[in-house]
Coordinates of C-alpha atoms in Angstrom, one line a residue:
Chain A
M1 CA 11.6 -38.1 -53.1
G2 CA 10.8 -40.1 -49.9
Y3 CA 12.8 -40.7 -46.8
L4 CA 12.6 -44.4 -47.5
E5 CA 12.4 -45.5 -51.1
L6 CA 11.9 -49.0 -52.3
R7 CA 12.7 -49.0 -56.0
D8 CA 11.5 -51.7 -58.3
L9 CA 12.3 -54.5 -55.9
E10 CA 12.3 -58.0 -57.2
K11 CA 12.9 -61.2 -55.3
S12 CA 12.2 -64.8 -55.9
F13 CA 12.7 -67.9 -53.8
G14 CA 13.5 -71.1 -55.7
G15 CA 11.7 -69.9 -58.8
V16 CA 8.7 -68.5 -56.9
L17 CA 8.4 -64.8 -57.4
A18 CA 7.8 -63.1 -54.0
L19 CA 8.3 -59.5 -55.1
D20 CA 7.6 -58.4 -58.6
G21 CA 8.9 -54.8 -59.1
L22 CA 7.7 -53.4 -55.8
S23 CA 8.2 -49.6 -55.5
L24 CA 7.2 -47.5 -52.5
D25 CA 8.1 -44.1 -51.0
L26 CA 7.7 -43.2 -47.4
A27 CA 7.9 -39.6 -46.3
A28 CA 9.8 -38.8 -43.1
G29 CA 7.6 -39.4 -40.0
E30 CA 5.0 -41.3 -42.0
L31 CA 3.5 -44.7 -41.0
V32 CA 2.7 -46.8 -44.0
S33 CA 1.2 -50.3 -43.8
L34 CA 1.7 -53.1 -46.2
L35 CA -1.5 -55.1 -46.2
G36 CA -2.1 -58.3 -48.0
P37 CA -2.8 -62.0 -47.8
S38 CA -0.2 -64.6 -46.8
G39 CA 2.4 -65.0 -49.5
C40 CA 1.8 -61.6 -51.1
G41 CA 5.4 -60.6 -50.5
K42 CA 4.8 -58.0 -47.7
T43 CA 7.2 -59.7 -45.2
T44 CA 9.8 -60.2 -47.9
A45 CA 9.7 -56.5 -48.6
L46 CA 10.1 -55.7 -44.9
R47 CA 13.0 -58.1 -44.6
I48 CA 14.7 -56.6 -47.5
V49 CA 14.4 -53.2 -45.9
A50 CA 15.8 -54.6 -42.7
G51 CA 18.7 -56.2 -44.5
F52 CA 17.8 -59.8 -43.8
E53 CA 17.2 -60.5 -47.5
T54 CA 18.9 -59.2 -50.6
P55 CA 16.8 -58.3 -53.5
D56 CA 17.5 -59.9 -56.9
R57 CA 16.9 -56.5 -58.5
G58 CA 16.0 -53.0 -57.3
S59 CA 17.3 -50.9 -54.4
V60 CA 16.5 -49.6 -50.9
V61 CA 17.3 -46.0 -50.3
V62 CA 17.1 -44.3 -46.9
D63 CA 17.5 -40.6 -46.7
G64 CA 19.3 -40.5 -50.1
R65 CA 21.7 -43.3 -49.3
D66 CA 21.6 -46.7 -51.0
M67 CA 21.3 -49.3 -48.3
T68 CA 20.7 -52.3 -50.6
R69 CA 24.0 -54.0 -49.8
V70 CA 24.5 -52.6 -46.3
P71 CA 24.5 -55.5 -43.7
A72 CA 21.5 -55.6 -41.3
N73 CA 23.6 -54.6 -38.3
R74 CA 24.8 -51.4 -39.9
R75 CA 21.4 -50.1 -41.1
D76 CA 20.1 -48.5 -37.9
M77 CA 16.7 -49.9 -38.3
G78 CA 14.6 -50.9 -35.3
M79 CA 12.5 -54.0 -35.8
V80 CA 9.7 -55.5 -33.9
F81 CA 9.0 -59.1 -34.9
Q82 CA 5.9 -61.2 -35.1
A83 CA 7.3 -63.9 -32.8
Y84 CA 8.4 -62.9 -29.3
S85 CA 11.9 -61.9 -29.8
L86 CA 13.2 -60.7 -26.4
F87 CA 16.5 -62.2 -25.4
P88 CA 15.4 -64.8 -22.7
N89 CA 18.7 -64.4 -20.8
M90 CA 18.2 -60.7 -20.2
T91 CA 15.7 -58.6 -18.2
A92 CA 13.4 -56.1 -19.8
L93 CA 15.9 -53.4 -19.0
G94 CA 18.8 -55.5 -20.3
N95 CA 16.9 -56.1 -23.6
I96 CA 16.3 -52.4 -24.1
Q97 CA 20.0 -51.6 -23.3
F98 CA 21.3 -54.3 -25.7
G99 CA 21.5 -52.0 -28.8
L100 CA 23.0 -49.2 -26.7
R101 CA 25.6 -51.5 -25.3
I102 CA 26.6 -52.6 -28.8
R103 CA 27.0 -48.9 -29.6
E104 CA 29.1 -48.4 -26.5
V105 CA 26.9 -45.8 -25.0
A106 CA 28.0 -44.8 -21.5
S107 CA 26.4 -46.8 -18.7
A108 CA 24.5 -43.8 -17.2
D109 CA 23.2 -42.6 -20.5
R110 CA 22.2 -46.2 -21.4
K111 CA 20.2 -46.5 -18.1
R112 CA 18.6 -43.1 -18.5
R113 CA 17.5 -43.9 -22.1
A114 CA 16.2 -47.3 -21.2
D115 CA 14.2 -45.9 -18.2
E116 CA 12.7 -43.2 -20.5
L117 CA 11.6 -45.9 -23.0
L118 CA 10.2 -48.2 -20.2
E119 CA 8.2 -45.1 -19.1
L120 CA 7.1 -44.5 -22.6
V121 CA 5.7 -48.0 -23.0
G122 CA 4.3 -48.0 -19.5
L123 CA 6.5 -50.8 -18.1
S124 CA 8.7 -49.1 -15.6
P125 CA 7.7 -51.4 -12.8
H126 CA 8.7 -54.4 -14.9
A127 CA 12.2 -53.4 -15.7
G128 CA 13.8 -56.2 -13.7
K129 CA 11.6 -59.0 -15.1
Y130 CA 12.7 -61.6 -17.6
P131 CA 10.7 -62.3 -20.7
H132 CA 9.1 -65.4 -19.3
Q133 CA 7.7 -63.3 -16.4
L134 CA 6.0 -60.9 -18.8
S135 CA 2.7 -61.4 -20.7
G136 CA 2.7 -61.4 -24.5
G137 CA 1.6 -57.8 -24.7
Q138 CA 4.3 -56.7 -22.3
Q139 CA 6.9 -58.5 -24.2
Q140 CA 5.9 -56.8 -27.4
R141 CA 6.0 -53.4 -25.7
V142 CA 9.5 -54.1 -24.4
A143 CA 10.4 -55.2 -28.0
L144 CA 9.1 -51.9 -29.2
A145 CA 11.1 -50.0 -26.6
R146 CA 14.2 -52.0 -27.5
A147 CA 13.8 -51.2 -31.2
L148 CA 13.3 -47.5 -30.4
A149 CA 16.3 -47.4 -28.0
I150 CA 18.8 -47.2 -30.8
Q151 CA 17.0 -44.2 -32.3
P152 CA 16.5 -46.0 -35.6
K153 CA 16.2 -44.2 -38.9
I154 CA 13.2 -46.5 -39.7
L155 CA 11.0 -48.5 -37.5
L156 CA 9.9 -51.8 -39.0
L157 CA 6.9 -53.7 -37.5
D158 CA 6.4 -57.2 -38.8
E159 CA 2.9 -58.2 -37.6
P160 CA 3.8 -57.4 -34.0
L161 CA 0.3 -57.8 -32.8
S162 CA -0.7 -61.1 -34.4
A163 CA 0.3 -63.3 -31.5
L164 CA -1.8 -61.3 -29.0
D165 CA -5.4 -61.7 -28.0
A166 CA -8.0 -59.3 -29.4
K167 CA -8.3 -56.9 -26.5
V168 CA -4.5 -56.5 -26.0
R169 CA -4.1 -56.1 -29.7
V170 CA -6.3 -53.1 -29.9
T171 CA -4.7 -51.5 -26.8
L172 CA -1.2 -52.0 -28.1
R173 CA -2.2 -50.9 -31.6
D174 CA -3.3 -47.5 -30.2
E175 CA -0.1 -47.3 -28.1
I176 CA 2.1 -47.9 -31.2
R177 CA 0.3 -45.1 -33.0
R178 CA 0.7 -42.8 -30.0
I179 CA 4.4 -43.5 -29.7
Q180 CA 5.0 -43.3 -33.4
S181 CA 3.3 -39.9 -33.6
E182 CA 5.1 -38.6 -30.5
L183 CA 8.5 -39.6 -31.8
G184 CA 7.7 -38.8 -35.4
I185 CA 9.6 -41.9 -36.6
T186 CA 9.2 -43.2 -40.1
T187 CA 7.5 -46.6 -39.8
L188 CA 6.8 -49.5 -42.2
F189 CA 4.2 -51.8 -40.8
V190 CA 3.4 -55.2 -42.2
T191 CA 0.1 -56.9 -41.5
H192 CA -2.6 -59.1 -42.9
D193 CA -5.2 -57.6 -40.6
Q194 CA -7.0 -54.9 -42.5
E195 CA -8.5 -53.4 -39.3
E196 CA -5.0 -52.9 -37.9
A197 CA -3.8 -51.4 -41.2
L198 CA -6.7 -49.0 -41.6
A199 CA -6.6 -47.9 -38.0
L200 CA -2.9 -47.3 -37.7
S201 CA -1.7 -46.0 -41.0
D202 CA -1.2 -42.7 -42.7
R203 CA -1.2 -44.7 -45.9
V204 CA -2.0 -48.3 -46.7
G205 CA -0.3 -50.3 -49.5
V206 CA -2.5 -53.3 -50.5
M207 CA -0.3 -56.0 -51.9
S208 CA -1.0 -59.0 -54.1
E209 CA 1.4 -61.3 -55.8
G210 CA 4.5 -59.2 -55.1
R211 CA 3.0 -55.9 -56.2
I212 CA 1.3 -53.0 -54.6
E213 CA -2.3 -52.9 -56.0
Q214 CA -3.2 -49.6 -54.4
L215 CA -1.3 -47.2 -52.1
D216 CA -3.5 -44.6 -50.5
T217 CA -5.1 -43.3 -47.3
P218 CA -7.1 -45.8 -45.4
A219 CA -10.3 -44.0 -46.2
R220 CA -9.7 -44.0 -49.9
V221 CA -8.5 -47.6 -50.0
Y222 CA -11.7 -48.6 -48.3
R223 CA -14.1 -46.3 -50.1
E224 CA -12.5 -46.1 -53.5
P225 CA -10.7 -49.3 -54.2
A226 CA -8.6 -49.1 -57.3
T227 CA -8.8 -52.7 -58.3
P228 CA -11.2 -55.6 -57.9
F229 CA -8.7 -57.3 -55.6
V230 CA -8.5 -54.3 -53.3
A231 CA -12.3 -54.1 -53.2
Q232 CA -12.7 -57.7 -52.3
F233 CA -9.7 -57.9 -49.9
V234 CA -10.3 -54.8 -47.9
G235 CA -13.5 -54.9 -45.9
V236 CA -16.5 -57.1 -46.4
T237 CA -18.0 -56.9 -49.8
N238 CA -20.9 -58.2 -51.8
A239 CA -20.3 -59.2 -55.4
L240 CA -23.5 -59.4 -57.5
D241 CA -23.4 -60.8 -61.0
G242 CA -25.3 -58.9 -63.7
L243 CA -25.2 -57.5 -67.2
A244 CA -23.8 -54.1 -68.1
D245 CA -26.5 -51.8 -69.4
G246 CA -25.0 -48.4 -70.3
D247 CA -24.5 -46.6 -67.0
G248 CA -26.3 -49.3 -65.1
V249 CA -26.3 -53.0 -64.3
L250 CA -29.2 -55.4 -64.9
I251 CA -29.6 -57.8 -61.9
G252 CA -32.6 -60.1 -61.8
G253 CA -34.1 -58.2 -64.7
H254 CA -34.0 -54.9 -62.8
R255 CA -31.7 -52.1 -63.7
L256 CA -29.6 -50.5 -61.0
P257 CA -27.8 -47.2 -61.8
A258 CA -24.0 -47.6 -61.6
S259 CA -22.0 -45.1 -63.5
A260 CA -18.9 -47.4 -63.3
A261 CA -20.7 -49.8 -65.7
A262 CA -20.4 -47.3 -68.5
G263 CA -16.9 -48.6 -69.3
H264 CA -18.2 -52.1 -70.1
P265 CA -19.9 -53.1 -73.3
R266 CA -23.7 -53.4 -73.1
G267 CA -24.7 -56.9 -72.3
A268 CA -21.3 -57.9 -70.9
A269 CA -21.2 -60.0 -67.8
V270 CA -20.1 -57.8 -64.9
R271 CA -19.9 -57.9 -61.1
L272 CA -21.2 -55.2 -59.0
I273 CA -19.3 -54.7 -55.8
V274 CA -21.0 -53.1 -52.8
R275 CA -20.3 -53.0 -49.1
P276 CA -22.8 -54.3 -46.6
E277 CA -23.1 -50.9 -44.8
E278 CA -23.8 -49.1 -48.2
I279 CA -27.0 -50.9 -48.7
G280 CA -30.4 -49.5 -47.6
L281 CA -33.1 -51.8 -46.4
S282 CA -36.8 -51.0 -45.8
P283 CA -39.5 -53.4 -44.8
V284 CA -42.3 -53.9 -47.3
E285 CA -45.8 -55.5 -47.3
N286 CA -46.3 -58.5 -49.5
G287 CA -46.5 -57.5 -53.1
G288 CA -44.1 -56.6 -55.9
V289 CA -41.6 -53.9 -54.9
A290 CA -38.7 -54.7 -57.2
S291 CA -38.3 -52.0 -59.8
D292 CA -35.5 -50.2 -61.6
G293 CA -33.2 -48.8 -59.0
R294 CA -34.6 -51.1 -56.4
L295 CA -34.4 -54.9 -55.6
A296 CA -36.5 -57.0 -53.3
G297 CA -35.5 -59.9 -51.2
T298 CA -36.1 -62.0 -48.1
I299 CA -34.0 -61.9 -44.9
V300 CA -32.6 -65.4 -44.4
T301 CA -30.3 -65.0 -41.3
Q302 CA -29.3 -62.5 -38.7
S303 CA -25.8 -62.3 -37.0
F304 CA -25.3 -60.0 -34.1
L305 CA -21.9 -58.3 -34.4
G306 CA -22.3 -55.8 -31.6
A307 CA -22.8 -52.3 -33.1
V308 CA -24.4 -53.8 -36.2
M309 CA -26.6 -56.7 -37.1
R310 CA -25.4 -58.5 -40.3
L311 CA -28.3 -59.8 -42.3
T312 CA -28.2 -62.2 -45.2
V313 CA -30.8 -61.4 -47.8
R314 CA -31.7 -63.6 -50.7
L315 CA -32.7 -61.6 -53.8
E316 CA -36.0 -62.4 -55.5
G317 CA -35.6 -63.4 -59.1
D318 CA -32.1 -64.8 -59.4
G319 CA -31.6 -65.9 -55.8
Q320 CA -28.2 -64.2 -55.3
V321 CA -27.3 -63.5 -51.7
L322 CA -26.4 -60.2 -50.2
R323 CA -24.9 -59.3 -46.8
V324 CA -26.3 -56.2 -45.3
D325 CA -25.3 -54.4 -42.1
V326 CA -28.0 -52.5 -40.2
P327 CA -27.6 -50.8 -36.8
S328 CA -28.3 -53.3 -34.0
L329 CA -30.9 -50.9 -32.6
E330 CA -32.9 -51.1 -35.9
A331 CA -32.6 -54.9 -36.2
E332 CA -36.1 -55.4 -34.8
R333 CA -37.5 -54.0 -38.0
H334 CA -35.8 -56.8 -40.0
A335 CA -36.8 -60.2 -38.6
A336 CA -35.7 -63.3 -40.4
G337 CA -38.2 -64.3 -43.1
S338 CA -39.5 -60.8 -43.7
R339 CA -39.4 -59.2 -47.1
V340 CA -37.4 -56.1 -47.7
A341 CA -36.8 -53.5 -50.4
I342 CA -33.1 -53.2 -51.2
D343 CA -31.7 -49.8 -52.2
L344 CA -28.3 -50.0 -53.8
A345 CA -28.5 -46.7 -55.6
S346 CA -27.6 -44.5 -52.7
R347 CA -23.9 -44.8 -53.5
S348 CA -21.9 -45.5 -56.6
P349 CA -21.0 -49.2 -56.5
I350 CA -17.9 -50.6 -58.2
V351 CA -18.3 -52.6 -61.4
V352 CA -15.8 -55.1 -62.6
A353 CA -15.8 -57.6 -65.4
A354 CA -17.1 -60.9 -64.2
Chain B
M1 CA -38.5 -78.0 21.1
T2 CA -39.5 -80.1 18.2
A3 CA -37.4 -83.0 17.0
P4 CA -35.7 -82.3 13.7
A5 CA -37.2 -83.9 10.6
P6 CA -35.7 -87.2 9.6
D7 CA -34.4 -85.6 6.4
A8 CA -32.4 -83.1 8.4
L9 CA -30.8 -85.8 10.4
A10 CA -29.2 -87.4 7.4
P11 CA -27.0 -84.6 5.8
S12 CA -24.1 -86.9 5.2
T13 CA -26.0 -89.3 3.0
A14 CA -27.8 -86.5 1.3
S15 CA -24.6 -84.7 0.5
A16 CA -22.8 -87.8 -0.7
P17 CA -21.6 -87.5 -4.3
P18 CA -24.0 -89.0 -6.8
G19 CA -21.6 -91.7 -7.6
A20 CA -21.7 -93.3 -4.2
S21 CA -21.3 -96.5 -6.0
G22 CA -18.0 -95.2 -7.3
T23 CA -16.3 -95.8 -3.9
P24 CA -15.1 -99.4 -4.7
E25 CA -13.8 -98.0 -8.0
R26 CA -11.8 -95.4 -6.1
A27 CA -10.5 -98.1 -3.8
R28 CA -9.5 -100.1 -6.8
A29 CA -7.8 -97.1 -8.4
L30 CA -5.9 -96.5 -5.2
R31 CA -4.7 -100.0 -5.0
G32 CA -3.6 -99.9 -8.6
S33 CA -1.7 -96.7 -7.9
R34 CA 0.0 -98.2 -4.9
R35 CA 1.0 -101.3 -6.9
R36 CA 2.5 -99.1 -9.6
T37 CA 4.4 -97.1 -7.1
M38 CA 5.7 -100.3 -5.5
W39 CA 6.8 -101.6 -8.9
R40 CA 8.6 -98.3 -9.6
W41 CA 10.6 -98.6 -6.4
L42 CA 11.4 -102.3 -7.1
V43 CA 12.7 -101.5 -10.5
L44 CA 14.7 -98.6 -9.1
L45 CA 16.1 -100.8 -6.4
A46 CA 17.0 -103.6 -8.9
F47 CA 18.8 -101.1 -11.1
G48 CA 20.5 -99.5 -8.1
I49 CA 21.9 -102.8 -7.0
F50 CA 23.0 -103.6 -10.6
F51 CA 24.9 -100.4 -10.9
L52 CA 26.1 -100.0 -7.3
L53 CA 27.2 -103.5 -6.6
P54 CA 30.4 -103.4 -8.8
L55 CA 31.2 -100.0 -7.4
V56 CA 30.9 -101.3 -3.8
A57 CA 33.0 -104.3 -4.8
M58 CA 35.6 -102.0 -6.2
L59 CA 35.6 -99.9 -3.0
E60 CA 35.8 -103.1 -1.0
F61 CA 38.8 -104.4 -3.1
S62 CA 40.6 -101.1 -3.1
T63 CA 40.4 -100.8 0.7
R64 CA 41.6 -104.4 1.6
G65 CA 44.6 -104.2 3.8
G66 CA 45.4 -107.9 4.3
A67 CA 46.4 -108.7 7.8
A68 CA 46.5 -105.0 8.7
G69 CA 42.7 -104.7 8.2
R70 CA 40.8 -102.3 6.0
N71 CA 42.7 -99.1 5.0
F72 CA 42.9 -96.4 2.3
A73 CA 46.6 -97.0 1.4
A74 CA 45.7 -97.6 -2.3
W75 CA 43.7 -94.3 -2.4
R76 CA 46.5 -92.4 -0.7
A77 CA 49.0 -93.9 -3.2
I78 CA 47.1 -92.2 -6.1
A79 CA 48.5 -88.9 -5.2
Q80 CA 52.0 -90.3 -4.6
D81 CA 52.4 -92.0 -8.0
P82 CA 54.0 -89.5 -10.3
D83 CA 53.0 -91.4 -13.4
L84 CA 49.4 -91.5 -12.3
V85 CA 49.3 -87.8 -11.3
S86 CA 50.8 -87.0 -14.7
A87 CA 48.2 -89.1 -16.4
I88 CA 45.3 -87.6 -14.5
T89 CA 46.7 -84.1 -15.3
I90 CA 47.0 -85.0 -19.0
S91 CA 43.5 -86.5 -19.2
L92 CA 42.0 -83.4 -17.5
E93 CA 43.9 -81.1 -19.9
L94 CA 42.7 -83.2 -22.8
A95 CA 39.2 -82.9 -21.4
V96 CA 39.4 -79.1 -21.2
L97 CA 41.0 -78.8 -24.7
T98 CA 38.5 -81.2 -26.2
V99 CA 35.6 -79.3 -24.8
A100 CA 37.1 -76.0 -26.0
G101 CA 37.8 -77.4 -29.5
M102 CA 34.4 -79.0 -29.7
L103 CA 32.6 -75.7 -28.7
V104 CA 34.7 -73.6 -31.0
L105 CA 34.0 -76.0 -33.9
L106 CA 30.4 -77.0 -33.3
V107 CA 28.6 -73.9 -32.0
P108 CA 29.2 -71.6 -35.0
V109 CA 28.8 -74.5 -37.4
A110 CA 25.5 -75.7 -35.9
T111 CA 24.2 -72.2 -35.6
W112 CA 25.1 -71.4 -39.2
V113 CA 23.4 -74.6 -40.4
H114 CA 20.3 -73.8 -38.4
L115 CA 20.2 -70.3 -39.8
R116 CA 21.5 -70.4 -43.3
L117 CA 21.9 -74.0 -44.4
P118 CA 19.0 -76.0 -43.0
R119 CA 19.2 -78.2 -46.1
V120 CA 22.6 -79.6 -45.1
R121 CA 21.5 -80.3 -41.6
R122 CA 21.0 -84.0 -42.2
L123 CA 24.4 -84.2 -43.9
I124 CA 26.2 -82.5 -41.0
E125 CA 24.3 -84.8 -38.6
F126 CA 25.4 -87.8 -40.6
I127 CA 29.0 -86.7 -40.6
C128 CA 28.9 -86.0 -36.9
L129 CA 27.4 -89.4 -36.2
L130 CA 30.1 -91.3 -38.2
P131 CA 32.6 -91.7 -35.3
L132 CA 29.9 -93.6 -33.5
T133 CA 29.6 -96.1 -36.2
I134 CA 33.3 -96.6 -36.9
P135 CA 35.1 -98.9 -34.4
A136 CA 37.9 -97.2 -32.6
I137 CA 40.5 -99.6 -34.0
V138 CA 39.4 -98.7 -37.5
L139 CA 39.5 -95.0 -36.6
V140 CA 43.1 -95.4 -35.3
V141 CA 44.2 -97.3 -38.4
G142 CA 43.0 -94.4 -40.5
I143 CA 44.3 -91.7 -38.2
A144 CA 47.7 -93.1 -37.5
P145 CA 49.3 -91.8 -40.7
I146 CA 47.8 -88.4 -40.1
Y147 CA 49.2 -88.4 -36.6
A148 CA 52.7 -88.8 -38.1
W149 CA 52.1 -85.3 -39.5
V150 CA 50.5 -84.1 -36.3
A151 CA 53.6 -85.2 -34.4
Y152 CA 55.7 -83.4 -37.1
F153 CA 53.9 -80.1 -36.6
F154 CA 52.8 -80.2 -33.0
G155 CA 55.4 -82.5 -31.3
E156 CA 54.6 -85.8 -29.6
S157 CA 52.7 -84.4 -26.7
P158 CA 49.7 -86.5 -25.6
L159 CA 47.7 -83.3 -25.8
T160 CA 47.7 -83.8 -29.5
L161 CA 45.0 -86.4 -28.8
T162 CA 42.7 -83.4 -28.6
F163 CA 42.3 -83.6 -32.4
V164 CA 41.0 -87.1 -32.5
Y165 CA 39.0 -86.6 -29.3
V166 CA 37.1 -83.7 -30.8
I167 CA 36.1 -86.0 -33.6
L168 CA 35.2 -88.7 -31.1
V169 CA 32.8 -86.5 -29.1
L170 CA 31.1 -85.1 -32.2
P171 CA 28.1 -87.5 -32.1
Y172 CA 27.2 -86.7 -28.5
A173 CA 28.1 -83.0 -28.6
Y174 CA 26.4 -82.2 -31.9
R175 CA 23.2 -83.9 -30.8
A176 CA 23.1 -81.9 -27.6
I177 CA 23.9 -78.5 -29.3
D178 CA 21.5 -79.2 -32.2
N179 CA 18.7 -79.9 -29.7
G180 CA 19.6 -76.7 -27.8
L181 CA 19.4 -74.6 -30.9
G182 CA 16.2 -76.3 -31.9
A183 CA 14.6 -75.4 -28.6
I184 CA 14.9 -71.6 -29.1
D185 CA 13.7 -69.3 -31.9
L186 CA 17.2 -68.9 -33.2
R187 CA 16.3 -67.1 -36.3
T188 CA 14.3 -64.4 -34.6
L189 CA 16.8 -63.9 -31.8
A190 CA 19.7 -63.7 -34.2
E191 CA 17.8 -61.2 -36.4
A192 CA 16.8 -59.2 -33.4
A193 CA 20.4 -58.9 -32.3
R194 CA 21.5 -58.1 -35.9
S195 CA 18.9 -55.4 -36.2
L196 CA 20.1 -53.8 -33.0
G197 CA 23.6 -53.5 -34.4
A198 CA 25.3 -56.8 -33.4
G199 CA 27.7 -58.4 -35.8
W200 CA 27.7 -62.2 -36.1
P201 CA 30.3 -62.8 -33.4
T202 CA 28.4 -60.6 -30.9
A203 CA 25.1 -62.1 -31.8
L204 CA 26.7 -65.6 -31.2
T205 CA 28.4 -64.8 -27.9
R206 CA 25.8 -62.5 -26.3
V207 CA 22.6 -63.9 -27.5
V208 CA 22.9 -67.5 -28.9
V209 CA 25.4 -69.0 -26.5
P210 CA 23.7 -67.8 -23.3
N211 CA 20.4 -69.1 -24.5
I212 CA 21.7 -72.6 -25.2
R213 CA 23.9 -72.7 -22.1
G214 CA 22.2 -75.9 -20.9
A215 CA 22.9 -77.7 -24.1
L216 CA 26.5 -76.5 -24.1
V217 CA 27.0 -77.7 -20.6
S218 CA 25.5 -81.1 -21.5
A219 CA 27.7 -81.4 -24.6
S220 CA 30.8 -80.4 -22.4
F221 CA 30.0 -82.9 -19.6
L222 CA 29.4 -85.7 -22.1
S223 CA 32.8 -84.8 -23.8
V224 CA 34.6 -84.8 -20.5
A225 CA 33.1 -88.1 -19.5
L226 CA 34.1 -89.6 -22.8
V227 CA 37.7 -88.2 -22.7
L228 CA 38.3 -89.4 -19.2
G229 CA 37.2 -92.9 -20.1
E230 CA 39.0 -93.2 -23.4
F231 CA 41.5 -96.0 -23.7
T232 CA 41.7 -97.6 -27.1
I233 CA 42.9 -94.7 -29.2
A234 CA 45.4 -93.4 -26.7
S235 CA 46.8 -96.9 -26.2
L236 CA 47.1 -97.6 -29.9
L237 CA 48.7 -94.3 -30.6
N238 CA 51.1 -94.9 -27.7
F239 CA 50.0 -92.0 -25.5
N240 CA 49.7 -92.4 -21.8
N241 CA 46.3 -91.0 -20.6
L242 CA 44.5 -91.9 -17.5
Q243 CA 43.0 -95.1 -18.7
V244 CA 46.2 -96.3 -20.3
T245 CA 48.1 -95.6 -17.1
I246 CA 45.4 -97.3 -15.0
N247 CA 45.8 -100.4 -17.2
L248 CA 49.5 -100.4 -16.8
L249 CA 49.1 -99.8 -13.1
G250 CA 46.7 -102.7 -12.8
K251 CA 49.6 -105.0 -13.8
R252 CA 51.7 -103.6 -11.0
D253 CA 49.3 -102.7 -8.2
A254 CA 45.7 -103.8 -8.7
A255 CA 44.4 -102.0 -5.6
V256 CA 45.6 -98.6 -6.7
S257 CA 44.4 -99.3 -10.3
V258 CA 40.9 -100.1 -9.0
A259 CA 40.9 -97.1 -6.7
V260 CA 41.7 -94.8 -9.6
S261 CA 39.1 -96.5 -11.8
L262 CA 36.5 -96.0 -9.1
A263 CA 37.5 -92.4 -8.6
S264 CA 37.2 -91.6 -12.3
L265 CA 33.9 -93.5 -12.5
V266 CA 32.5 -91.5 -9.6
F267 CA 33.8 -88.3 -11.1
A268 CA 32.0 -89.2 -14.4
F269 CA 28.8 -90.1 -12.5
V270 CA 28.9 -86.8 -10.6
L271 CA 29.3 -85.0 -14.0
L272 CA 26.4 -86.8 -15.5
L273 CA 24.3 -86.2 -12.4
A274 CA 25.0 -82.6 -12.7
L275 CA 23.7 -82.8 -16.3
S276 CA 20.2 -83.3 -15.0
F277 CA 20.4 -80.1 -12.9
V278 CA 21.9 -77.7 -15.4
G279 CA 20.0 -76.0 -18.1
R280 CA 16.9 -76.0 -16.1
R281 CA 15.1 -72.8 -16.8
R282 CA 14.3 -70.4 -14.0
S283 CA 11.0 -71.3 -12.6
S284 CA 8.3 -69.0 -13.8
S285 CA 7.4 -66.8 -10.9
G286 CA 4.0 -66.0 -12.3
V287 CA 3.3 -64.2 -15.6
T288 CA 1.9 -60.8 -14.9
E289 CA -1.4 -59.9 -16.4
E290 CA -1.7 -57.4 -19.1
G291 CA -2.0 -54.0 -17.5

């Protein structure tokens, strides 16, 4: 039994089903991300936990207590919003003290607690500033401190980094993780940014059409996607069309070993899913190199992505296109226009029905 | 010492911007800008005269002293006329009560509509604009029977005009408050307050109201100006407010009547002038960089 349990939540808006029997358990102190495309229901799930929406069916249980019908202001849940949500009429300190003031905490204790939190988020020198005097990242840090000030049972983060620029986003992401680990607070994080979800979370729940497709550790979600949707949504993927052939797939007339193909009838149209970094390339002289277990192709384009160079390779035979990541330092070996041998057999690719 | 090369002697021409031929264009632009500025001042002056001339005339009329020369006897008489003082007091009380009623009625309703019932926003707006489209005389005809009941329950005090005045100020006040609510991220602020433990009344008073202060002050000032200038309804319902009393006074002592009118006009002007200064946000003193 988890500390936070979402049981069979169902919610629709004007006939459109936003949540379709969503169930999720969070252990105490765990950080779980709900990851999915826009409209998959992740924010609706978070808002139901926060008490801003009421589910049509199902329940929200926190530490054994059913909170489904408890008003938002009596749930003791801290929330950081996607939009800047600091109260413009209050300073950073005033914002952090707001929840404590509502709880009639003594003035000295309130000040002490707010100072501690400002210290925690590294904004002590900015205590007296109003929101409009703070940058976006600073505002979100104050919002985090404000949410933590009330010592919430659950911390809810609704895409708090999406309005920030890339550099600040990474810094704040790391800070959120540090603070969450330090405080050991159970956290539900909603995002559409897979990098954020994978970097921050103990577990990631990938959502589609109101359901969780896979709930697992970031590494397993990435390396062992449970469904075609997860495979294609998380990370960059190549999908190669072919025909099932026992424990292999025929692509362009060449057989590639793929044990996952065994579940498909021989000759059935299948799609082989493989990640760009799981493909091996080696330069070849002119001449036929394609054989069973190996394809051949020509490099069409190169994109420099920093640590890696992303190559687009057109397969000989059926002309399908693959994206392949190679370390930037090795990119010189793979100039545009050169022929390469493609080795997909080094890992076990995923095979789904086409 | 050798003489400098001819090129070195002509730095100014060499450093002239490439568009040296643009100088006449700049001069033309400057002339155009001056002409526009002059037109602005002329328009301002024309409007200033249009608005100020009647006021100056009123001041002139109210300070005529006949053979005794110019004096402020009419202005001094304002404070000495018990009916007038009573009317001023009643109108000010009506203004305060109307503002209070309007705020108590409109702020929660407009907030709720924004947050929970956005679909009925147009309907509420339409209802609030109705008093603007119905002539005062028609309004009174409709309201008179209701005021028989008002008098029955609340007595015949002129302060009962508050009820009809709250309706009368709806178009102006609702628009101001609606704009104020539209200018903030109301949903997020309200939900943030709720998640921190605030009930709706607390969220409304501590978060929503302070952040639409400018809009509330605008709505209040417009209401005060409207109440202080209202004549038709009070007169037709047989209540003596400031404007009704000024009208009666005008038949008795025109100079005092004009002095009071001018005073109330100036008061309303000052209020409306104050409108342009309130609600201005604190000037941003430089957003700090991420650190």
